[in-house]
Tab-separated table of C-alpha atoms in Angstrom:
chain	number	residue	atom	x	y	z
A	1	UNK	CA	88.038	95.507	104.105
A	2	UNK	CA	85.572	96.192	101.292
A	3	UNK	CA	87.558	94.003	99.314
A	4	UNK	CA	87.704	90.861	101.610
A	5	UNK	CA	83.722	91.400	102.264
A	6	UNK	CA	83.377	91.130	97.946
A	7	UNK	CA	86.023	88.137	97.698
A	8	UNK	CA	83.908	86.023	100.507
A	9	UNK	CA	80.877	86.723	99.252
A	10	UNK	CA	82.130	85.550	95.689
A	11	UNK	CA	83.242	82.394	97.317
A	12	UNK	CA	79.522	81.549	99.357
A	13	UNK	CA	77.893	82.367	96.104
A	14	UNK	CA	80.656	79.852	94.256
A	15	UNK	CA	79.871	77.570	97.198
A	16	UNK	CA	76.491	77.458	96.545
A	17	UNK	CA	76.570	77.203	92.686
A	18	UNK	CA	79.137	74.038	93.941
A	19	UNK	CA	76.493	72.351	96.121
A	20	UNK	CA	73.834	73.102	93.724
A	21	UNK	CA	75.333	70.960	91.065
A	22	UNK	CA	76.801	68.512	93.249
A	23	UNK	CA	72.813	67.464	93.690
A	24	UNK	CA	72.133	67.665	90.126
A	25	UNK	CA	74.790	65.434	89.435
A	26	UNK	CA	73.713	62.772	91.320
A	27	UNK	CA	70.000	63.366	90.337
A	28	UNK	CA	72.146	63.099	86.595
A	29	UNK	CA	73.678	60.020	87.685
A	30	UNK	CA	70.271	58.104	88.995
A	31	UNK	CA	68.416	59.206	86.068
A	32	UNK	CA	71.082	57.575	84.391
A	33	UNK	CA	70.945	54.101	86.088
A	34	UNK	CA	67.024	54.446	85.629
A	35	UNK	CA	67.477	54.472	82.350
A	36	UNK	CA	69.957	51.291	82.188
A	37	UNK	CA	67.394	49.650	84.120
A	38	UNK	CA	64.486	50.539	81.323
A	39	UNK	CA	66.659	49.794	78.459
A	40	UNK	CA	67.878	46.419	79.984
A	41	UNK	CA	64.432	45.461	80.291
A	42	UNK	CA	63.036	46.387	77.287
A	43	UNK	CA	66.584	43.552	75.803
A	44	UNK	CA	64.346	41.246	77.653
A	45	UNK	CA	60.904	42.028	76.082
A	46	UNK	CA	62.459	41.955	73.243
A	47	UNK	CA	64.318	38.409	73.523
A	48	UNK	CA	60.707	36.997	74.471
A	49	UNK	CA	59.295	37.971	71.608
């Protein structure tokens, strides 16, 4: 019993470290698409001047 009590609370803490970097990917990602957005408008500044 011991045992199975270790392996699931492996697996919550895995579960968590999971969820945890499921948000930081997709904070990743926007931060990402943020900085498209700058660097396509700074190519526009750029064009204007």
């Amino acid at each position: 019993m011991d045992e199975l009590t270790r392996k699931l609370k492996g697996m919550k803490i895995a579960l968590k470290t999971v969820e945890r970097l499921k948000i930081e990917n997709k904070t990743l990602r926007q931060q990402i698409e943020d900085f498209k957005k700058i660097d396509l408008q700074s190519d526009k500044i750029d064009d204007v001047m």
